[in-house]
């Protein structure tokens, strides 16, 4: 995991529509919850994505946005978004460029570790959580980030 306070590594990856998205551009509207997950349509990843979907209105109201990253193709992400009515962007990292830059590649390069980063508007890592199988920790992390911003008037 990357340490808090350091610059978040920039990247450009295709979204679910195949459009290139750069981290710097994603931060133009403010802080970002960047979450890494192993795979579309798996039970744990579906639960995590749906938790974020269910919190999405509060996330936006707090001035935050969500972007997910995994190694599946844009087509897989598009189907995953549609099937679960996910209102946020999913980025395809088939070559694991961002996954490696954020130090969430799986053991021996197999898979992806479940991690969530809060990146501030200046592009710095403000906070992070790594909890591979404990999906509830990611939801609690996001809820704390939202509550902190709500408490200060976003």
Short mmCIF file of N, CA and C in Angstrom, two decimals:
data_model
loop_
_atom_site.label_atom_id
_atom_site.label_comp_id
_atom_site.label_asym_id
_atom_site.label_seq_id
_atom_site.Cartn_x
_atom_site.Cartn_y
_atom_site.Cartn_z
N UNK A 1 0.84 -1.19 0.00
CA UNK A 1 0.00 0.00 0.00
C UNK A 1 0.88 1.24 0.00
N UNK A 2 0.39 2.24 -0.69
CA UNK A 2 1.09 3.52 -0.70
C UNK A 2 0.82 4.26 0.60
N UNK A 3 1.77 5.04 1.03
CA UNK A 3 1.66 5.78 2.28
C UNK A 3 0.85 7.05 2.10
N UNK A 4 0.16 7.46 3.16
CA UNK A 4 -0.59 8.71 3.11
C UNK A 4 0.39 9.88 2.98
N UNK A 5 -0.08 10.92 2.30
CA UNK A 5 0.71 12.13 2.13
C UNK A 5 1.53 12.17 0.84
N UNK A 6 1.75 11.02 0.21
CA UNK A 6 2.53 11.03 -1.03
C UNK A 6 1.63 11.33 -2.22
N UNK A 7 2.24 11.73 -3.32
CA UNK A 7 1.50 11.98 -4.55
C UNK A 7 0.95 10.66 -5.09
N UNK A 8 -0.31 10.68 -5.46
CA UNK A 8 -0.93 9.50 -6.07
C UNK A 8 -0.36 9.33 -7.48
N UNK A 9 0.09 8.14 -7.83
CA UNK A 9 0.62 7.93 -9.18
C UNK A 9 -0.44 8.22 -10.24
N UNK A 10 -0.06 9.03 -11.22
CA UNK A 10 -0.98 9.34 -12.31
C UNK A 10 -1.03 8.16 -13.27
N UNK A 11 -2.12 8.02 -13.97
CA UNK A 11 -2.29 6.94 -14.96
C UNK A 11 -3.35 7.36 -15.95
N UNK A 12 -3.38 6.68 -17.07
CA UNK A 12 -4.46 6.80 -18.04
C UNK A 12 -4.91 5.39 -18.38
N UNK A 13 -6.20 5.13 -18.16
CA UNK A 13 -6.79 3.81 -18.42
C UNK A 13 -8.12 3.99 -19.13
N UNK A 14 -8.53 3.00 -19.92
CA UNK A 14 -9.85 3.08 -20.56
C UNK A 14 -10.96 2.80 -19.56
N UNK A 15 -12.07 3.55 -19.72
CA UNK A 15 -13.23 3.30 -18.87
C UNK A 15 -14.12 2.24 -19.50
N UNK A 16 -15.28 2.04 -18.93
CA UNK A 16 -16.22 1.01 -19.38
C UNK A 16 -16.70 1.25 -20.81
N UNK A 17 -16.53 2.47 -21.32
CA UNK A 17 -16.92 2.79 -22.69
C UNK A 17 -15.72 2.80 -23.63
N UNK A 18 -14.54 2.43 -23.11
CA UNK A 18 -13.33 2.42 -23.91
C UNK A 18 -12.66 3.78 -24.04
N UNK A 19 -13.17 4.79 -23.32
CA UNK A 19 -12.61 6.14 -23.39
C UNK A 19 -11.45 6.27 -22.41
N UNK A 20 -10.33 6.85 -22.84
CA UNK A 20 -9.20 7.01 -21.92
C UNK A 20 -9.53 8.01 -20.81
N UNK A 21 -9.19 7.66 -19.59
CA UNK A 21 -9.44 8.51 -18.43
C UNK A 21 -8.14 8.64 -17.66
N UNK A 22 -7.75 9.85 -17.38
CA UNK A 22 -6.51 10.12 -16.66
C UNK A 22 -6.84 10.52 -15.22
N UNK A 23 -6.05 10.04 -14.28
CA UNK A 23 -6.30 10.37 -12.88
C UNK A 23 -6.34 11.87 -12.67
N UNK A 24 -5.40 12.58 -13.22
CA UNK A 24 -5.35 14.04 -13.03
C UNK A 24 -6.68 14.68 -13.46
N UNK A 25 -7.27 14.20 -14.54
CA UNK A 25 -8.55 14.74 -15.01
C UNK A 25 -9.70 14.33 -14.08
N UNK A 26 -9.63 13.11 -13.56
CA UNK A 26 -10.67 12.65 -12.64
C UNK A 26 -10.68 13.47 -11.35
N UNK A 27 -9.53 14.03 -10.99
CA UNK A 27 -9.41 14.84 -9.78
C UNK A 27 -9.79 16.30 -10.00
N UNK A 28 -10.08 16.67 -11.23
CA UNK A 28 -10.39 18.07 -11.54
C UNK A 28 -11.61 18.59 -10.76
N UNK A 29 -12.55 17.69 -10.45
CA UNK A 29 -13.75 18.09 -9.73
C UNK A 29 -13.67 17.86 -8.23
N UNK A 30 -12.49 17.46 -7.75
CA UNK A 30 -12.34 17.28 -6.31
C UNK A 30 -11.84 15.90 -5.94
N UNK A 31 -11.87 15.60 -4.63
CA UNK A 31 -11.33 14.35 -4.11
C UNK A 31 -12.02 13.11 -4.70
N UNK A 32 -11.28 12.02 -4.64
CA UNK A 32 -11.72 10.80 -5.31
C UNK A 32 -11.52 9.59 -4.42
N UNK A 33 -12.50 8.71 -4.40
CA UNK A 33 -12.35 7.39 -3.79
C UNK A 33 -11.98 6.46 -4.94
N UNK A 34 -10.75 5.97 -4.91
CA UNK A 34 -10.24 5.08 -5.95
C UNK A 34 -10.13 3.69 -5.33
N UNK A 35 -10.95 2.77 -5.85
CA UNK A 35 -10.90 1.44 -5.26
C UNK A 35 -10.49 0.41 -6.29
N UNK A 36 -9.67 -0.52 -5.83
CA UNK A 36 -9.16 -1.61 -6.66
C UNK A 36 -9.85 -2.88 -6.21
N UNK A 37 -10.26 -3.68 -7.20
CA UNK A 37 -10.97 -4.91 -6.87
C UNK A 37 -10.55 -6.01 -7.83
N UNK A 38 -10.64 -7.27 -7.41
CA UNK A 38 -10.12 -8.37 -8.23
C UNK A 38 -10.84 -8.62 -9.55
N UNK A 39 -12.19 -8.65 -9.55
CA UNK A 39 -12.86 -9.05 -10.79
C UNK A 39 -14.35 -8.70 -10.78
N UNK A 40 -14.84 -8.34 -11.95
CA UNK A 40 -16.27 -8.13 -12.14
C UNK A 40 -17.02 -9.44 -11.90
N UNK A 41 -18.23 -9.32 -11.40
CA UNK A 41 -19.19 -10.42 -11.26
C UNK A 41 -18.84 -11.47 -10.20
N UNK A 42 -17.77 -11.31 -9.44
CA UNK A 42 -17.51 -12.25 -8.35
C UNK A 42 -18.35 -11.81 -7.15
N UNK A 43 -18.68 -12.72 -6.26
CA UNK A 43 -19.56 -12.34 -5.14
C UNK A 43 -19.04 -11.18 -4.30
N UNK A 44 -17.78 -11.23 -3.88
CA UNK A 44 -17.24 -10.16 -3.05
C UNK A 44 -17.17 -8.83 -3.76
N UNK A 45 -16.74 -8.85 -5.01
CA UNK A 45 -16.61 -7.61 -5.78
C UNK A 45 -17.98 -7.03 -6.11
N UNK A 46 -18.95 -7.89 -6.34
CA UNK A 46 -20.31 -7.41 -6.60
C UNK A 46 -20.87 -6.76 -5.34
N UNK A 47 -20.66 -7.39 -4.19
CA UNK A 47 -21.13 -6.80 -2.93
C UNK A 47 -20.49 -5.44 -2.70
N UNK A 48 -19.17 -5.35 -2.91
CA UNK A 48 -18.48 -4.08 -2.70
C UNK A 48 -19.02 -2.99 -3.63
N UNK A 49 -19.17 -3.33 -4.90
CA UNK A 49 -19.67 -2.35 -5.88
C UNK A 49 -21.09 -1.91 -5.53
N UNK A 50 -21.92 -2.85 -5.12
CA UNK A 50 -23.30 -2.50 -4.76
C UNK A 50 -23.35 -1.68 -3.48
N UNK A 51 -22.45 -1.94 -2.53
CA UNK A 51 -22.36 -1.09 -1.33
C UNK A 51 -22.05 0.35 -1.74
N UNK A 52 -21.09 0.51 -2.65
CA UNK A 52 -20.73 1.85 -3.12
C UNK A 52 -21.88 2.49 -3.90
N UNK A 53 -22.58 1.69 -4.67
CA UNK A 53 -23.76 2.18 -5.40
C UNK A 53 -24.79 2.72 -4.42
N UNK A 54 -25.04 1.96 -3.35
CA UNK A 54 -26.05 2.34 -2.37
C UNK A 54 -25.66 3.59 -1.58
N UNK A 55 -24.36 3.85 -1.46
CA UNK A 55 -23.86 5.04 -0.77
C UNK A 55 -23.63 6.21 -1.73
N UNK A 56 -23.83 6.00 -3.01
CA UNK A 56 -23.39 6.95 -4.03
C UNK A 56 -23.98 8.36 -3.86
N UNK A 57 -25.23 8.48 -3.53
CA UNK A 57 -25.83 9.81 -3.36
C UNK A 57 -25.13 10.57 -2.23
N UNK A 58 -24.86 9.90 -1.13
CA UNK A 58 -24.14 10.55 -0.01
C UNK A 58 -22.71 10.89 -0.41
N UNK A 59 -22.07 10.00 -1.16
CA UNK A 59 -20.69 10.23 -1.61
C UNK A 59 -20.64 11.51 -2.44
N UNK A 60 -21.55 11.62 -3.40
CA UNK A 60 -21.58 12.82 -4.25
C UNK A 60 -21.92 14.07 -3.44
N UNK A 61 -22.88 13.95 -2.54
CA UNK A 61 -23.28 15.11 -1.73
C UNK A 61 -22.13 15.62 -0.86
N UNK A 62 -21.22 14.71 -0.52
CA UNK A 62 -20.06 15.09 0.30
C UNK A 62 -18.92 15.64 -0.56
N UNK A 63 -19.15 15.74 -1.86
CA UNK A 63 -18.12 16.29 -2.74
C UNK A 63 -17.06 15.29 -3.16
N UNK A 64 -17.37 14.02 -3.02
CA UNK A 64 -16.45 12.96 -3.43
C UNK A 64 -16.99 12.26 -4.68
N UNK A 65 -16.12 11.55 -5.33
CA UNK A 65 -16.54 10.68 -6.44
C UNK A 65 -15.86 9.34 -6.29
N UNK A 66 -16.39 8.33 -6.96
CA UNK A 66 -15.87 6.97 -6.89
C UNK A 66 -15.44 6.52 -8.27
N UNK A 67 -14.30 5.84 -8.31
CA UNK A 67 -13.82 5.18 -9.53
C UNK A 67 -13.26 3.82 -9.10
N UNK A 68 -13.68 2.77 -9.80
CA UNK A 68 -13.17 1.43 -9.54
C UNK A 68 -12.18 1.02 -10.61
N UNK A 69 -11.21 0.19 -10.22
CA UNK A 69 -10.18 -0.30 -11.13
C UNK A 69 -10.02 -1.80 -10.94
N UNK A 70 -10.05 -2.54 -12.05
CA UNK A 70 -9.73 -3.96 -12.02
C UNK A 70 -9.19 -4.35 -13.40
N UNK A 71 -8.64 -5.57 -13.51
CA UNK A 71 -7.99 -5.94 -14.77
C UNK A 71 -8.92 -6.48 -15.86
N UNK A 72 -10.22 -6.39 -15.69
CA UNK A 72 -11.11 -6.86 -16.75
C UNK A 72 -11.21 -5.83 -17.88
N UNK A 73 -11.74 -6.27 -18.99
CA UNK A 73 -11.86 -5.43 -20.19
C UNK A 73 -12.94 -4.37 -20.01
N UNK A 74 -12.89 -3.32 -20.84
CA UNK A 74 -13.98 -2.34 -20.81
C UNK A 74 -15.35 -2.98 -21.04
N UNK A 75 -15.43 -3.98 -21.93
CA UNK A 75 -16.71 -4.65 -22.18
C UNK A 75 -17.25 -5.33 -20.92
N UNK A 76 -16.37 -5.99 -20.18
CA UNK A 76 -16.79 -6.63 -18.93
C UNK A 76 -17.29 -5.58 -17.94
N UNK A 77 -16.57 -4.47 -17.84
CA UNK A 77 -16.98 -3.39 -16.94
C UNK A 77 -18.34 -2.82 -17.35
N UNK A 78 -18.55 -2.66 -18.63
CA UNK A 78 -19.83 -2.12 -19.12
C UNK A 78 -20.98 -3.05 -18.73
N UNK A 79 -20.79 -4.35 -18.90
CA UNK A 79 -21.83 -5.32 -18.52
C UNK A 79 -22.05 -5.31 -17.00
N UNK A 80 -20.96 -5.24 -16.23
CA UNK A 80 -21.04 -5.23 -14.77
C UNK A 80 -21.80 -3.99 -14.30
N UNK A 81 -21.47 -2.84 -14.86
CA UNK A 81 -22.17 -1.59 -14.50
C UNK A 81 -23.67 -1.71 -14.80
N UNK A 82 -23.96 -2.20 -15.98
CA UNK A 82 -25.36 -2.28 -16.41
C UNK A 82 -26.15 -3.27 -15.54
N UNK A 83 -25.59 -4.45 -15.31
CA UNK A 83 -26.31 -5.47 -14.54
C UNK A 83 -26.60 -5.03 -13.11
N UNK A 84 -25.69 -4.22 -12.53
CA UNK A 84 -25.86 -3.83 -11.13
C UNK A 84 -26.17 -2.35 -10.95
N UNK A 85 -26.51 -1.67 -12.04
CA UNK A 85 -26.89 -0.25 -12.01
C UNK A 85 -25.85 0.59 -11.26
N UNK A 86 -24.59 0.39 -11.60
CA UNK A 86 -23.51 1.12 -10.94
C UNK A 86 -23.39 2.51 -11.58
N UNK A 87 -23.48 3.56 -10.78
CA UNK A 87 -23.48 4.92 -11.32
C UNK A 87 -22.09 5.56 -11.43
N UNK A 88 -21.05 4.80 -11.17
CA UNK A 88 -19.70 5.36 -11.18
C UNK A 88 -18.84 4.69 -12.25
N UNK A 89 -17.72 5.31 -12.52
CA UNK A 89 -16.79 4.88 -13.57
C UNK A 89 -16.00 3.66 -13.12
N UNK A 90 -15.82 2.73 -14.05
CA UNK A 90 -14.94 1.58 -13.84
C UNK A 90 -13.84 1.65 -14.90
N UNK A 91 -12.60 1.48 -14.45
CA UNK A 91 -11.46 1.55 -15.35
C UNK A 91 -10.86 0.17 -15.55
N UNK A 92 -10.46 -0.07 -16.78
CA UNK A 92 -9.87 -1.35 -17.17
C UNK A 92 -8.35 -1.25 -17.12
N UNK A 93 -7.74 -2.09 -16.30
CA UNK A 93 -6.28 -2.10 -16.16
C UNK A 93 -5.76 -3.49 -16.51
N UNK A 94 -5.97 -3.88 -17.76
CA UNK A 94 -5.60 -5.23 -18.20
C UNK A 94 -4.11 -5.50 -18.09
N UNK A 95 -3.28 -4.47 -18.20
CA UNK A 95 -1.82 -4.64 -18.08
C UNK A 95 -1.32 -4.36 -16.67
N UNK A 96 -2.23 -4.09 -15.75
CA UNK A 96 -1.94 -3.84 -14.34
C UNK A 96 -0.98 -2.67 -14.12
N UNK A 97 -1.09 -1.64 -14.93
CA UNK A 97 -0.24 -0.46 -14.79
C UNK A 97 -0.54 0.26 -13.48
N UNK A 98 -1.79 0.63 -13.27
CA UNK A 98 -2.17 1.33 -12.04
C UNK A 98 -2.13 0.37 -10.85
N UNK A 99 -2.54 -0.85 -11.06
CA UNK A 99 -2.54 -1.85 -9.99
C UNK A 99 -1.14 -1.99 -9.39
N UNK A 100 -0.13 -2.04 -10.24
CA UNK A 100 1.25 -2.13 -9.75
C UNK A 100 1.70 -0.80 -9.15
N UNK A 101 1.34 0.31 -9.77
CA UNK A 101 1.76 1.62 -9.26
C UNK A 101 1.19 1.89 -7.87
N UNK A 102 0.00 1.35 -7.58
CA UNK A 102 -0.63 1.53 -6.27
C UNK A 102 -0.34 0.38 -5.32
N UNK A 103 0.57 -0.50 -5.73
CA UNK A 103 1.05 -1.59 -4.88
C UNK A 103 -0.07 -2.51 -4.40
N UNK A 104 -0.97 -2.86 -5.33
CA UNK A 104 -2.06 -3.76 -4.97
C UNK A 104 -2.11 -5.00 -5.86
N UNK A 105 -1.00 -5.28 -6.54
CA UNK A 105 -0.91 -6.51 -7.33
C UNK A 105 -0.93 -7.69 -6.36
N UNK A 106 -1.54 -8.77 -6.77
CA UNK A 106 -1.63 -9.94 -5.90
C UNK A 106 -0.29 -10.62 -5.71
N UNK A 107 -0.23 -11.55 -4.77
CA UNK A 107 1.01 -12.28 -4.52
C UNK A 107 1.50 -12.97 -5.80
N UNK A 108 2.78 -12.84 -6.05
CA UNK A 108 3.40 -13.42 -7.25
C UNK A 108 2.78 -12.89 -8.53
N UNK A 109 2.17 -11.72 -8.47
CA UNK A 109 1.57 -11.12 -9.66
C UNK A 109 0.24 -11.72 -10.06
N UNK A 110 -0.33 -12.54 -9.19
CA UNK A 110 -1.61 -13.20 -9.50
C UNK A 110 -2.73 -12.44 -8.79
N UNK A 111 -3.72 -12.02 -9.55
CA UNK A 111 -4.87 -11.34 -8.98
C UNK A 111 -4.59 -9.90 -8.60
N UNK A 112 -5.53 -9.34 -7.86
CA UNK A 112 -5.47 -7.96 -7.39
C UNK A 112 -5.95 -7.94 -5.95
N UNK A 113 -5.26 -7.19 -5.12
CA UNK A 113 -5.68 -7.04 -3.74
C UNK A 113 -6.80 -6.00 -3.66
N UNK A 114 -7.73 -6.22 -2.75
CA UNK A 114 -8.84 -5.29 -2.57
C UNK A 114 -8.35 -4.13 -1.71
N UNK A 115 -8.31 -2.95 -2.31
CA UNK A 115 -7.79 -1.77 -1.61
C UNK A 115 -8.59 -0.55 -2.01
N UNK A 116 -8.70 0.39 -1.10
CA UNK A 116 -9.41 1.64 -1.37
C UNK A 116 -8.54 2.80 -0.90
N UNK A 117 -8.40 3.77 -1.80
CA UNK A 117 -7.62 4.98 -1.51
C UNK A 117 -8.55 6.19 -1.56
N UNK A 118 -8.31 7.13 -0.66
CA UNK A 118 -8.94 8.44 -0.73
C UNK A 118 -7.84 9.39 -1.22
N UNK A 119 -8.06 9.98 -2.38
CA UNK A 119 -7.08 10.88 -2.99
C UNK A 119 -7.67 12.29 -2.93
N UNK A 120 -6.91 13.21 -2.34
CA UNK A 120 -7.42 14.57 -2.21
C UNK A 120 -7.33 15.31 -3.55
N UNK A 121 -7.91 16.49 -3.60
CA UNK A 121 -8.00 17.26 -4.85
C UNK A 121 -6.62 17.67 -5.37
N UNK A 122 -5.61 17.68 -4.50
CA UNK A 122 -4.25 18.01 -4.94
C UNK A 122 -3.52 16.80 -5.49
N UNK A 123 -4.18 15.63 -5.45
CA UNK A 123 -3.57 14.43 -5.98
C UNK A 123 -2.69 13.70 -4.98
N UNK A 124 -2.94 13.88 -3.71
CA UNK A 124 -2.18 13.21 -2.66
C UNK A 124 -3.04 12.12 -2.00
N UNK A 125 -2.38 11.06 -1.56
CA UNK A 125 -3.07 10.00 -0.84
C UNK A 125 -3.44 10.55 0.55
N UNK A 126 -4.73 10.69 0.80
CA UNK A 126 -5.19 11.20 2.09
C UNK A 126 -5.41 10.08 3.10
N UNK A 127 -5.80 8.91 2.61
CA UNK A 127 -6.06 7.77 3.48
C UNK A 127 -6.18 6.53 2.60
N UNK A 128 -6.09 5.36 3.23
CA UNK A 128 -6.17 4.12 2.46
C UNK A 128 -6.55 2.97 3.39
N UNK A 129 -7.12 1.93 2.79
CA UNK A 129 -7.42 0.71 3.54
C UNK A 129 -7.16 -0.49 2.61
N UNK A 130 -6.59 -1.51 3.20
CA UNK A 130 -6.37 -2.79 2.52
C UNK A 130 -7.03 -3.85 3.38
N UNK A 131 -7.99 -4.53 2.82
CA UNK A 131 -8.70 -5.57 3.57
C UNK A 131 -9.24 -6.56 2.55
N UNK A 132 -8.37 -7.44 2.11
CA UNK A 132 -8.66 -8.32 0.99
C UNK A 132 -10.03 -9.01 1.07
N UNK A 133 -10.29 -9.72 2.13
CA UNK A 133 -11.53 -10.48 2.23
C UNK A 133 -12.58 -9.82 3.11
N UNK A 134 -12.19 -8.77 3.80
CA UNK A 134 -13.10 -8.09 4.72
C UNK A 134 -13.75 -6.90 4.02
N UNK A 135 -14.71 -7.19 3.17
CA UNK A 135 -15.32 -6.18 2.32
C UNK A 135 -15.99 -5.08 3.14
N UNK A 136 -16.53 -5.42 4.28
CA UNK A 136 -17.17 -4.43 5.13
C UNK A 136 -16.23 -3.32 5.57
N UNK A 137 -14.93 -3.60 5.66
CA UNK A 137 -13.97 -2.57 6.04
C UNK A 137 -13.89 -1.48 4.98
N UNK A 138 -14.10 -1.85 3.72
CA UNK A 138 -14.07 -0.85 2.64
C UNK A 138 -15.29 0.06 2.72
N UNK A 139 -16.46 -0.53 2.98
CA UNK A 139 -17.66 0.29 3.13
C UNK A 139 -17.50 1.22 4.33
N UNK A 140 -16.98 0.72 5.45
CA UNK A 140 -16.79 1.55 6.63
C UNK A 140 -15.79 2.68 6.34
N UNK A 141 -14.75 2.39 5.57
CA UNK A 141 -13.76 3.40 5.19
C UNK A 141 -14.44 4.52 4.40
N UNK A 142 -15.26 4.15 3.42
CA UNK A 142 -15.95 5.15 2.60
C UNK A 142 -16.95 5.93 3.45
N UNK A 143 -17.68 5.25 4.31
CA UNK A 143 -18.63 5.95 5.18
C UNK A 143 -17.92 6.96 6.08
N UNK A 144 -16.74 6.62 6.60
CA UNK A 144 -15.97 7.57 7.42
C UNK A 144 -15.52 8.77 6.59
N UNK A 145 -15.07 8.52 5.36
CA UNK A 145 -14.64 9.62 4.48
C UNK A 145 -15.81 10.55 4.19
N UNK A 146 -16.97 9.99 3.93
CA UNK A 146 -18.17 10.79 3.66
C UNK A 146 -18.56 11.58 4.91
N UNK A 147 -18.60 10.92 6.04
CA UNK A 147 -18.99 11.58 7.29
C UNK A 147 -18.03 12.71 7.64
N UNK A 148 -16.75 12.52 7.40
CA UNK A 148 -15.78 13.58 7.69
C UNK A 148 -16.03 14.80 6.82
N UNK A 149 -16.37 14.58 5.58
CA UNK A 149 -16.64 15.72 4.68
C UNK A 149 -18.00 16.34 4.99
N UNK A 150 -18.99 15.52 5.37
CA UNK A 150 -20.30 16.06 5.75
C UNK A 150 -20.15 16.93 7.00
N UNK A 151 -19.32 16.49 7.93
CA UNK A 151 -19.13 17.19 9.18
C UNK A 151 -18.47 18.55 9.03
N UNK A 152 -17.75 18.74 7.93
CA UNK A 152 -17.11 20.04 7.73
C UNK A 152 -17.78 20.81 6.60
N UNK A 153 -18.97 20.39 6.23
CA UNK A 153 -19.73 21.10 5.21
C UNK A 153 -19.29 20.83 3.80
N UNK A 154 -18.63 19.68 3.60
CA UNK A 154 -18.14 19.26 2.29
C UNK A 154 -17.48 20.43 1.64
#
